[in-house]
Coordinates of C-alpha atoms and ligand atoms in Angstrom, one line a residue:
X1 CA -29.7 39.9 62.5
X2 CA -27.9 36.7 61.6
X3 CA -27.2 35.8 58.1
X4 CA -28.6 32.3 58.1
X5 CA -31.9 31.6 56.4
X6 CA -31.6 34.6 54.2
X7 CA -31.6 32.6 51.1
X8 CA -35.5 32.4 51.2
X9 CA -36.2 31.7 47.5
X10 CA -39.7 32.0 46.3
X11 CA -41.9 29.0 45.5
X12 CA -40.7 27.2 42.4
X13 CA -42.5 24.6 40.2
X14 CA -43.9 21.5 41.7
X15 CA -41.5 18.6 41.8
X16 CA -42.5 15.0 42.4
X17 CA -45.3 14.6 45.0
X18 CA -44.6 17.8 46.9
X19 CA -44.0 21.3 45.9
X20 CA -40.6 22.8 46.3
X21 CA -40.4 25.7 48.7
X22 CA -37.7 27.7 50.5
X23 CA -38.0 25.5 53.6
X24 CA -37.0 22.5 51.5
X25 CA -34.2 24.4 49.8
X26 CA -32.7 25.1 53.3
X27 CA -33.1 21.5 54.3
X28 CA -31.5 20.2 51.1
X29 CA -28.6 22.5 51.7
X30 CA -28.2 21.3 55.3
X31 CA -28.3 17.7 54.3
X32 CA -25.7 18.4 51.5
X33 CA -23.3 20.3 53.8
X34 CA -23.8 17.7 56.5
X35 CA -25.0 20.2 59.1
X36 CA -27.6 17.6 59.8
X37 CA -28.0 14.1 58.4
X38 CA -31.7 13.7 59.1
X39 CA -34.8 15.8 59.2
X40 CA -36.7 16.1 62.5
X41 CA -39.4 18.6 62.9
X42 CA -42.2 19.3 65.5
X43 CA -45.6 20.9 65.7
X44 CA -45.7 22.9 69.0
X45 CA -49.3 24.1 69.8
X46 CA -50.1 25.8 73.1
X47 CA -53.1 23.9 74.5
X48 CA -55.1 27.1 75.1
X49 CA -57.7 26.7 72.3
X50 CA -58.8 24.6 69.4
X51 CA -56.6 24.4 66.3
X52 CA -57.6 26.4 63.2
X53 CA -56.9 26.3 59.5
X54 CA -53.7 28.3 60.1
X55 CA -52.4 25.6 62.4
X56 CA -53.4 23.1 59.7
X57 CA -50.9 24.9 57.4
X58 CA -48.2 24.5 60.0
X59 CA -49.1 20.8 60.7
X60 CA -49.0 20.0 57.0
X61 CA -45.7 21.8 56.7
X62 CA -44.0 20.1 59.7
X63 CA -45.4 16.6 59.3
X64 CA -45.5 16.7 55.5
X65 CA -41.9 17.8 55.2
X66 CA -40.6 15.3 57.7
X67 CA -42.5 12.5 55.9
X68 CA -41.1 13.5 52.5
X69 CA -37.6 13.3 53.9
X70 CA -38.2 10.1 55.7
X71 CA -37.7 12.0 58.9
X72 CA -39.7 12.4 62.1
X73 CA -42.1 15.0 63.4
X74 CA -43.0 15.3 67.1
X75 CA -46.2 16.7 68.6
X76 CA -45.2 18.9 71.5
X77 CA -47.6 20.8 73.7
X78 CA -46.1 24.1 74.7
X79 CA -47.8 24.1 78.1
X80 CA -45.8 26.9 80.0
X81 CA -48.9 29.0 80.8
X82 CA -50.9 27.1 83.4
X83 CA -53.7 29.6 83.8
X84 CA -54.9 29.3 80.2
X85 CA -54.4 25.7 79.4
X86 CA -56.8 22.8 79.6
X87 CA -56.9 19.0 78.9
X88 CA -59.9 19.6 76.7
X89 CA -57.6 21.4 74.3
X90 CA -54.9 18.8 74.6
X91 CA -57.4 16.1 73.5
X92 CA -58.9 18.1 70.7
X93 CA -55.5 18.9 69.3
X94 CA -54.5 15.2 69.1
X95 CA -57.8 14.4 67.4
X96 CA -57.3 17.2 64.8
X97 CA -53.8 16.2 63.9
X98 CA -54.8 12.6 63.5
X99 CA -57.8 13.5 61.4
X100 CA -55.5 15.5 59.1
X101 CA -53.8 12.2 58.5
X102 CA -50.6 12.6 60.5
X103 CA -48.9 10.5 63.1
X104 CA -46.4 11.4 65.8
X105 CA -45.7 7.8 66.7
X106 CA -44.6 7.6 70.3
X107 CA -43.3 11.1 70.3
X108 CA -45.9 13.2 72.0
X109 CA -44.2 15.5 74.5
X110 CA -45.0 18.4 76.7
X111 CA -42.8 21.4 77.5
X112 CA -43.8 20.5 81.1
X113 CA -41.9 17.2 80.7
X114 CA -38.8 19.4 80.7
X115 CA -39.5 21.6 83.7
X116 CA -36.8 19.8 85.7
X117 CA -34.2 20.0 83.0
X118 CA -35.0 23.6 82.2
X119 CA -34.5 24.4 85.9
X120 CA -31.1 22.7 85.8
X121 CA -30.2 24.6 82.7
X122 CA -31.2 27.9 84.4
X123 CA -29.0 27.0 87.3
X124 CA -26.1 26.3 84.9
X125 CA -26.6 29.8 83.3
X126 CA -26.5 31.4 86.8
X127 CA -23.3 29.5 87.6
X128 CA -21.8 30.9 84.4
X129 CA -22.8 34.4 85.4
X130 CA -25.3 34.5 82.5
X131 CA -28.5 34.8 84.5
X132 CA -29.6 36.8 87.5
X133 CA -32.6 37.2 89.9
X134 CA -34.2 40.6 89.4
X135 CA -36.5 42.3 92.0
X136 CA -37.9 44.8 89.5
X137 CA -41.7 44.2 88.8
X138 CA -43.2 43.8 85.4
X139 CA -43.8 47.6 84.9
X140 CA -40.3 48.5 86.0
X141 CA -38.8 45.9 83.7
X142 CA -40.7 47.4 80.8
X143 CA -39.5 50.9 81.7
X144 CA -35.9 49.7 81.8
X145 CA -36.2 47.9 78.5
X146 CA -35.8 51.0 76.3
X147 CA -37.2 51.4 72.8
X148 CA -36.3 50.6 69.2
X149 CA -34.3 53.8 69.1
X150 CA -33.0 54.0 72.7
X151 CA -31.0 51.4 74.6
X152 CA -32.3 49.9 77.8
X153 CA -31.0 50.5 81.3
X154 CA -29.4 47.9 83.6
X155 CA -31.4 46.7 86.5
X156 CA -29.9 47.7 89.9
X157 CA -30.0 43.9 90.7
X158 CA -28.1 42.9 87.6
X159 CA -24.7 42.5 89.3
X160 CA -25.8 40.3 92.2
X161 CA -23.2 37.6 93.0
X162 CA -23.6 34.1 91.6
X163 CA -24.1 32.7 95.0
X164 CA -26.8 35.2 95.9
X165 CA -28.5 34.4 92.6
X166 CA -28.4 30.7 93.2
X167 CA -29.8 31.2 96.7
X168 CA -32.6 33.5 95.5
X169 CA -33.6 31.3 92.5
X170 CA -33.8 28.3 94.8
X171 CA -36.0 30.2 97.2
X172 CA -38.2 31.3 94.3
X173 CA -38.7 27.7 93.4
X174 CA -39.5 26.8 97.0
X175 CA -42.3 29.3 97.1
X176 CA -40.9 31.9 99.5
X177 CA -41.9 34.9 97.3
X178 CA -45.2 36.1 96.1
X179 CA -46.3 36.2 92.4
X180 CA -44.6 38.9 90.4
X181 CA -42.0 39.9 93.1
X182 CA -39.0 38.4 91.3
X183 CA -37.9 37.0 88.0
X184 CA -34.9 35.2 86.6
X185 CA -33.4 37.0 83.7
X186 CA -30.7 36.2 81.2
X187 CA -27.7 38.5 81.4
X188 CA -27.1 39.5 77.8
X189 CA -27.0 43.1 76.7
X190 CA -29.4 45.9 77.7
X191 CA -28.2 48.0 74.7
X192 CA -28.6 45.3 72.1
X193 CA -30.4 46.7 69.0
X194 CA -32.6 43.5 69.2
X195 CA -34.9 44.1 72.2
X196 CA -35.3 40.3 72.6
X197 CA -31.7 40.3 73.7
X198 CA -32.1 42.9 76.4
X199 CA -32.0 40.5 79.4
X200 CA -35.2 38.6 78.6
X201 CA -37.1 37.1 81.5
X202 CA -36.6 33.3 81.8
X203 CA -38.8 32.5 84.8
X204 CA -41.7 34.2 86.6
X205 CA -43.2 33.3 89.9
X206 CA -46.8 32.0 89.6
X207 CA -48.5 30.1 92.3
X208 CA -50.8 28.3 89.9
X209 CA -51.8 24.7 89.5
X210 CA -50.6 23.2 86.2
X211 CA -52.8 20.7 84.3
X212 CA -50.0 18.2 84.3
X213 CA -47.5 19.1 87.0
X214 CA -50.1 20.1 89.6
X215 CA -48.6 22.2 92.4
X216 CA -45.0 21.0 92.0
X217 CA -43.9 24.3 90.6
X218 CA -44.5 27.9 91.5
X219 CA -41.9 29.2 89.0
X220 CA -42.8 28.7 85.3
X221 CA -40.4 29.1 82.4
X222 CA -41.2 31.8 79.8
X223 CA -42.0 30.6 76.3
X224 CA -38.8 32.1 75.0
X225 CA -36.8 30.1 77.5
X226 CA -38.7 26.9 77.2
X227 CA -39.0 26.7 73.4
X228 CA -35.5 26.5 72.1
X229 CA -34.3 24.2 74.8
X230 CA -37.3 21.9 74.2
X231 CA -36.4 21.8 70.5
X232 CA -32.8 21.1 71.3
X233 CA -33.5 18.3 73.8
X234 CA -35.7 16.6 71.2
X235 CA -33.0 16.9 68.6
X236 CA -35.2 19.0 66.3
X237 CA -33.1 19.8 63.3
X238 CA -35.5 22.2 61.6
X239 CA -37.7 24.3 63.9
X240 CA -40.3 25.8 61.7
X241 CA -42.2 28.7 63.0
X242 CA -44.1 31.9 62.0
X243 CA -42.3 35.2 61.0
X244 CA -42.9 37.0 64.3
X245 CA -40.2 34.7 65.9
X246 CA -37.5 35.8 63.4
X247 CA -36.2 38.4 66.0
X248 CA -36.2 35.7 68.7
X249 CA -33.9 33.4 66.8
X250 CA -30.6 35.1 68.0
X251 CA -31.9 34.6 71.6
X252 CA -32.7 30.9 71.0
X253 CA -29.3 30.4 69.5
X254 CA -27.6 32.3 72.4
X255 CA -29.3 30.0 75.0
X256 CA -28.3 26.8 73.3
X257 CA -24.7 28.1 72.6
X258 CA -24.3 29.2 76.2
X259 CA -25.5 25.8 77.4
X260 CA -23.4 24.0 74.8
X261 CA -26.3 21.9 73.6
X262 CA -27.5 20.8 70.2
X263 CA -28.5 23.7 68.0
X264 CA -31.6 23.4 65.8
X265 CA -32.0 25.6 62.8
X266 CA -35.1 27.9 63.1
X267 CA -36.9 28.7 59.8
X268 CA -39.6 31.3 59.7
X269 CA -42.5 31.4 57.3
X270 CA -45.5 33.7 56.8
X271 CA -48.6 32.8 58.8
X272 CA -51.8 32.0 56.9
X273 CA -54.5 34.7 56.8
X274 CA -57.9 34.1 55.2
X275 CA -60.5 36.5 54.0
X276 CA -63.9 36.7 55.8
X277 CA -62.3 34.9 58.8
X278 CA -60.7 35.7 62.1
X279 CA -57.9 33.4 63.2
X280 CA -56.6 34.6 66.6
X281 CA -57.4 32.1 69.3
X282 CA -58.4 34.9 71.6
X283 CA -61.1 36.0 69.1
X284 CA -62.3 32.5 68.4
X285 CA -62.6 32.0 72.1
X286 CA -64.7 35.1 72.3
X287 CA -67.0 33.9 69.5
X288 CA -67.6 30.7 71.5
X289 CA -68.0 32.2 75.0
X290 CA -70.2 35.0 73.8
X291 CA -72.5 32.6 71.9
X292 CA -72.0 34.0 68.4
X293 CA -71.5 30.4 67.3
X294 CA -72.6 27.1 68.8
X295 CA -69.2 26.0 69.9
X296 CA -65.6 25.4 68.8
X297 CA -66.8 22.9 66.3
X298 CA -69.6 25.1 64.8
X299 CA -69.4 24.5 61.1
X300 CA -68.9 28.3 60.5
X301 CA -65.7 28.3 62.6
X302 CA -62.3 28.2 60.9
X303 CA -61.3 25.6 63.5
X304 CA -60.3 22.2 62.2
X305 CA -63.1 20.7 64.2
X306 CA -65.5 23.2 62.6
X307 CA -64.3 22.4 59.2
X308 CA -64.6 18.7 59.9
X309 CA -68.2 19.0 61.1
X310 CA -69.0 21.2 58.1
X311 CA -67.9 18.3 55.8
X312 CA -64.4 19.2 54.9
X313 CA -62.2 16.2 54.1
X314 CA -58.6 15.9 55.4
X315 CA -57.6 15.6 51.7
X316 CA -59.1 18.9 50.8
X317 CA -57.3 20.7 53.7
X318 CA -54.0 19.1 52.7
X319 CA -54.6 20.1 49.1
X320 CA -55.2 23.6 50.3
X321 CA -51.9 23.6 52.3
X322 CA -50.1 22.4 49.2
X323 CA -51.7 24.9 46.8
X324 CA -50.9 27.9 49.0
X325 CA -47.4 26.8 49.6
X326 CA -45.1 28.5 52.1
X327 CA -43.4 31.9 51.7
X328 CA -41.6 34.6 53.6
X329 CA -44.1 37.3 52.6
X330 CA -47.3 38.0 54.6
X331 CA -50.4 37.7 52.5
X332 CA -54.1 37.1 52.8
X333 CA -55.5 34.1 50.9
X334 CA -59.0 34.4 49.5
X335 CA -61.3 31.9 51.3
X336 CA -62.5 30.8 47.9
X337 CA -59.2 29.0 47.4
X338 CA -60.0 26.8 50.4
X339 CA -63.5 26.2 49.1
X340 CA -62.2 25.3 45.6
X341 CA -59.9 22.6 47.1
X342 CA -62.9 21.2 48.9
X343 CA -65.0 21.1 45.7
X344 CA -62.2 19.5 43.8
X345 CA -62.1 16.7 46.3
X346 CA -65.8 16.2 46.9
X347 CA -66.5 16.2 43.2
X348 CA -64.6 13.0 43.0
X349 CA -65.9 11.3 46.1
X350 CA -69.4 12.6 47.0
X351 CA -72.4 10.5 46.0
X352 CA -75.0 12.4 44.0
X353 CA -78.5 12.3 45.4
X354 CA -81.7 14.2 44.9
X355 CA -82.9 16.4 47.8
X356 CA -85.7 19.0 47.7
X357 CA -85.0 21.8 50.3
X358 CA -88.2 23.9 49.7
X359 CA -90.7 21.4 48.4
X360 CA -93.8 22.0 46.4
X361 CA -96.2 19.1 45.6
X362 CA -96.6 17.9 42.0
X363 CA -99.4 15.5 40.9
X364 CA -98.9 13.7 37.6
X365 CA -102.5 13.4 36.5
X366 CA -102.1 10.7 33.9
X367 CA -99.8 8.5 36.0
X368 CA -101.5 5.4 37.3
X369 CA -102.6 5.6 41.0
X370 CA -100.5 3.3 43.2
X371 CA -97.9 2.6 40.6
X372 CA -94.2 2.8 41.6
X373 CA -91.3 2.5 39.2
X374 CA -87.7 2.0 40.2
X375 CA -85.5 4.2 38.1
X376 CA -81.8 3.9 37.7
X377 CA -79.6 6.8 38.8
X378 CA -75.9 7.3 38.6
X379 CA -74.0 7.7 41.9
X380 CA -71.1 9.7 40.6
X381 CA -70.5 10.6 36.9
X382 CA -66.9 11.3 37.8
X383 CA -66.3 7.8 39.1
X384 CA -68.0 4.9 37.4
X385 CA -66.9 2.5 40.1
X386 CA -69.4 4.2 42.5
X387 CA -72.2 2.4 40.5
X388 CA -75.8 3.2 40.3
X389 CA -78.9 3.0 42.5
X390 CA -82.7 2.7 42.2
X391 CA -84.9 5.6 43.0
X392 CA -88.7 5.3 43.2
X393 CA -91.0 7.3 40.9
X394 CA -94.7 7.7 41.6
X395 CA -97.8 9.8 40.9
X396 CA -97.1 12.4 43.6
X397 CA -93.7 14.1 43.7
X398 CA -91.9 17.1 45.2
X399 CA -89.9 19.6 43.3
X400 CA -88.2 22.8 44.5
X401 CA -90.4 25.9 44.7
X402 CA -87.7 27.7 42.8
X403 CA -88.1 25.4 39.8
X404 CA -91.6 26.7 39.1
X405 CA -92.7 30.2 38.0
X406 CA -96.2 31.0 37.3
X407 CA -95.1 34.0 35.4
X408 CA -91.6 33.0 34.0
X409 CA -89.0 35.5 32.9
X410 CA -87.5 35.0 29.4
X411 CA -85.1 32.0 29.1
X412 CA -86.6 30.3 32.1
X413 CA -86.2 26.7 31.2
X414 CA -87.8 25.1 34.2
X415 CA -91.4 24.5 34.9
X416 CA -94.2 27.0 34.3
X417 CA -97.8 26.8 33.1
X418 CA -98.0 25.0 29.8
X419 CA -94.2 24.4 29.7
X420 CA -92.3 21.2 29.7
X421 CA -89.3 20.1 31.8
X422 CA -87.4 16.9 32.2
X423 CA -87.4 15.2 35.6
X424 CA -83.9 13.9 36.1
X425 CA -83.7 10.1 35.5
X426 CA -87.4 10.0 34.8
X427 CA -89.8 11.6 32.3
X428 CA -90.7 14.9 30.6
X429 CA -93.6 16.5 32.4
X430 CA -95.9 19.4 31.4
X431 CA -97.6 21.8 33.8
X432 CA -101.3 21.8 33.2
X433 CA -102.7 23.5 36.3
X434 CA -101.9 25.4 39.5
X435 CA -103.8 24.9 42.7
X436 CA -103.8 27.8 45.2
X437 CA -104.9 28.2 48.8
X438 CA -108.2 30.2 48.5
X439 CA -107.3 32.2 51.6
X440 CA -103.6 33.1 51.0
X441 CA -103.4 32.8 47.3
X442 CA -100.2 30.8 47.7
X443 CA -99.5 27.9 45.3
X444 CA -100.1 24.6 47.1
X445 CA -99.9 22.1 44.3
X446 CA -98.9 21.8 40.6
X447 CA -101.0 19.6 38.3
X448 CA -98.9 18.0 35.5
X449 CA -99.0 15.3 32.9
X450 CA -96.1 13.1 31.8
X451 CA -95.1 11.7 28.4
X452 CA -94.6 7.9 28.9
X453 CA -92.4 7.8 25.8
X454 CA -89.7 9.9 27.3
X455 CA -88.3 7.7 30.1
X456 CA -84.6 8.5 30.5
X457 CA -82.3 6.0 28.9
X458 CA -85.1 4.3 26.9
X459 CA -84.5 4.0 23.2
X460 CA -87.8 5.9 22.5
X461 CA -86.7 8.9 24.5
X462 CA -85.6 11.1 21.6
X463 CA -87.5 14.2 22.6
X464 CA -85.4 17.0 24.1
X465 CA -86.4 19.8 26.4
X466 CA -84.2 22.6 27.6
X467 CA -84.5 22.2 31.4
X468 CA -83.9 19.3 33.7
X469 CA -84.9 19.5 37.4
X470 CA -84.6 17.2 40.4
X471 CA -87.4 15.7 42.4
X472 CA -88.3 13.1 45.0
X473 CA -91.3 10.8 45.3
X474 CA -93.6 12.2 48.0
X475 CA -94.7 8.8 49.4
X476 CA -91.1 7.5 49.7
X477 CA -89.2 10.7 50.7
X478 CA -87.5 11.1 54.0
X479 CA -87.7 14.2 56.1
X480 CA -84.6 16.2 57.0
X481 CA -83.3 19.5 58.4
X482 CA -80.7 21.4 56.4
X483 CA -78.4 23.9 57.9
X484 CA -77.4 26.3 55.2
X485 CA -74.2 28.3 56.1
X486 CA -72.9 31.5 54.8
X487 CA -69.8 33.3 55.7
X488 CA -69.4 34.2 59.4
X489 CA -68.3 37.7 58.6
X490 CA -69.6 39.9 55.8
X491 CA -66.4 41.9 55.1
X492 CA -63.2 40.4 53.7
X493 CA -61.1 41.8 56.5
X494 CA -63.0 41.6 59.9
X495 CA -60.0 43.1 61.7
X496 CA -59.6 46.0 64.1
X497 CA -61.3 46.7 67.4
X498 CA -64.8 46.6 65.9
X499 CA -64.3 43.1 64.4
X500 CA -67.6 41.8 65.9
X501 CA -69.6 44.4 64.1
X502 CA -69.0 42.7 60.9
X503 CA -70.4 39.3 62.0
X504 CA -72.9 38.2 59.4
X505 CA -76.4 37.9 61.0
X506 CA -77.5 35.5 58.3
X507 CA -74.6 33.1 58.5
X508 CA -77.0 30.2 59.4
X509 CA -80.3 29.4 57.9
X510 CA -82.2 26.4 59.2
X511 CA -84.4 24.8 56.7
X512 CA -86.9 22.3 58.1
X513 CA -89.1 19.9 56.1
X514 CA -86.6 19.1 53.4
X515 CA -87.6 16.0 51.4
X516 CA -84.8 13.5 50.4
X517 CA -84.7 10.4 48.3
X518 CA -85.3 7.3 50.5
X519 CA -81.8 5.9 50.4
X520 CA -80.7 8.7 52.7
X521 CA -82.8 7.5 55.7
X522 CA -79.8 5.7 57.1
X523 CA -77.1 8.3 56.4
X524 CA -74.6 8.6 59.3
X525 CA -72.7 11.6 60.7
X526 CA -69.9 12.6 58.4
X527 CA -71.4 10.9 55.3
X528 CA -71.0 13.3 52.4
X529 CA -73.3 13.9 49.4
X530 CA -73.8 16.2 46.5
X531 CA -77.4 17.3 46.6
X532 CA -77.9 17.6 42.8
X533 CA -78.0 21.2 41.7
X534 CA -77.9 22.5 45.3
X535 CA -74.5 21.9 46.8
X536 CA -72.4 19.5 48.8
X537 CA -74.0 18.4 52.1
X538 CA -72.7 16.3 55.0
X539 CA -74.6 14.6 57.8
X540 CA -74.2 16.6 61.0
X541 CA -72.8 15.0 64.2
X542 CA -76.2 15.6 65.9
X543 CA -78.1 13.8 63.2
X544 CA -80.1 10.6 64.1
X545 CA -82.1 8.2 62.0
X546 CA -85.3 9.8 63.3
X547 CA -84.1 13.4 62.8
X548 CA -81.7 13.8 59.9
X549 CA -79.6 16.9 59.9
X550 CA -77.4 18.0 57.0
X551 CA -74.9 20.8 56.9
X552 CA -74.3 22.6 53.6
X553 CA -70.6 22.0 53.2
X554 CA -70.1 24.3 50.1
X555 CA -72.1 25.4 47.1
X556 CA -71.5 23.8 43.8
X557 CA -69.6 26.7 42.4
X558 CA -68.4 29.9 43.8
X559 CA -71.6 32.0 43.7
X560 CA -69.9 34.7 45.6
X561 CA -67.2 35.3 43.1
X562 CA -69.9 35.5 40.4
X563 CA -71.9 38.1 42.3
X564 CA -68.8 40.1 43.0
X565 CA -67.5 40.1 39.5
X566 CA -70.7 41.6 38.1
Ligands
ATP601 P1 -52.9 32.3 67.8 O1 -52.1 33.5 67.4 O2 -54.1 31.9 67.0 O3 -53.2 32.2 69.3 P2 -50.5 30.8 68.2 O4 -49.4 31.0 67.2 O5 -50.3 31.4 69.5 O6 -51.9 31.1 67.5 P3 -49.8 28.1 68.9 O7 -50.6 27.1 69.5 O8 -48.6 28.7 69.5 O9 -50.8 29.3 68.5 O10 -49.4 27.6 67.4 C1 -48.8 26.4 67.2 C2 -48.0 26.4 65.9 O11 -48.9 26.8 64.8 C3 -46.9 27.5 65.9 O12 -45.8 26.9 65.4 C4 -47.4 28.6 65.0 O13 -46.4 29.2 64.4 C5 -48.4 27.9 64.1 N1 -49.5 28.8 63.6 C6 -50.3 29.4 64.4 N2 -51.1 30.2 63.7 C7 -50.8 30.0 62.4 C8 -51.2 30.6 61.1 N3 -52.2 31.4 61.0 N4 -50.6 30.2 60.0 C9 -49.6 29.3 60.1 N5 -49.1 28.7 61.2 C10 -49.7 29.1 62.4
MG602 MG1 -47.9 30.7 70.1

């Protein structure tokens, strides 16, 4: 293994706006020694699925680092695999990167932009005697490759003449040979201790239509051949990728050195893993295709589009990327770290409102019929500039079923027969009766009285009670559906072959008939609120004025951690 990049120091204290990390240390060193005089990175997704939170880490690292060094970051689609790629993915990826707050300017590229150039480079390597056409099939190539402890064996076709190789490669391109019958391989060293250096395949024959180049090509470059040259052509100084490519670095360097073209520096970091989540695109695709979720953007998915629909903000995702930092060591981050970043952001920006998810009717017996008072409520105690609003109070209200107990346990400070509670922004009420359905015995209504001297904020309101609950005025309330999400998996590490057996069957609860304060009637998709005492909610993309739908973004505090620490 080469010596470069070995200085990977661990994360150090935050400096200025962005945290120091070993990637920045390497960049600083390169700028100091003059190896490069600018910073140019790229984010290189393969358009074969939607982006997930792991990609978000890579996006923040690539775009964020470039930005901090006044450099540039390209968006490049690694579209070398025509059978798995789709324009739907190309579009969703652009939307997600933009939503995260990053901009590639006019530098959106595709590996397929370089198919001609890559072909020329391959011919140049053949001319140097550094690449050859092999007739072995995929299985035979694997058998010849050797193992970690045994060297590989040369292919019988390894010593073809340069002219023969040029002729065969040209005919491969023209479509004279069937899929899989030949490959172009680099001629390096079949006994190299690094298996990636044992004559890796550069081109395969594939008669497939490409989403951009159509039927122009029937030979397609392998990722390992396309990637480094694409970086080099774009003048990428720092090619940041995940750890599994560490062993490929000598190969990428070998290619650019043989071709005598610009050499980027590859820096590897540990990929993000999250508890209670699967992140491989193959598995996410399965969840979608087998109907375990409602689509790529299902709010339970770890995809960026899922997080967005769930109510995550770009700021919270960037904060998360910043908090977890980058390192060389594989680790699993607890999903609560992500949720905490979200709470931290929403706490500052989400408007507080009152919403009753499981309503029970309350009649205030001594409140005048037909009277409506407009009470003043604070929009966000964390941010005075968000102001106040008026909410209507009247004789018939709804409160949460949970906020009443006929037979209360000790230290239950909410409503129960004979007990008093404060209605937020309103009055102290007392429960004086319970109405039940004669057939089912279920409680249908609570009869209460209010104390007119206890109006919130009024000078006379000196009396204190222990509990405060939320409510809405029945006559004014708007109806809504709430989608209450829980984790998609019920084990921290849903890995292995049986990963689908740990899908949480209760990850979505649909609650209909929720009653909300009237100001929410015109809430639009993506509007975010804190439903007081319940959690953060955001308006779903499917919501309309006639049928409001809210997604629970996150609970107010980490109820899970609390349960688990007991
Ligand atoms: P998957 O394994 O989920 O299919 P991938 O690595 O094949 O992902 P790409 O589209 O090739 O997906 O990824 C684009 C970029 O995002 C790459 O540079 C890759 O290193 C990075 N990336 C992918 N997954 C993660 C992750 N979990 N954490 C950090 N970076 C990631
Ligand atoms: Mg990849």
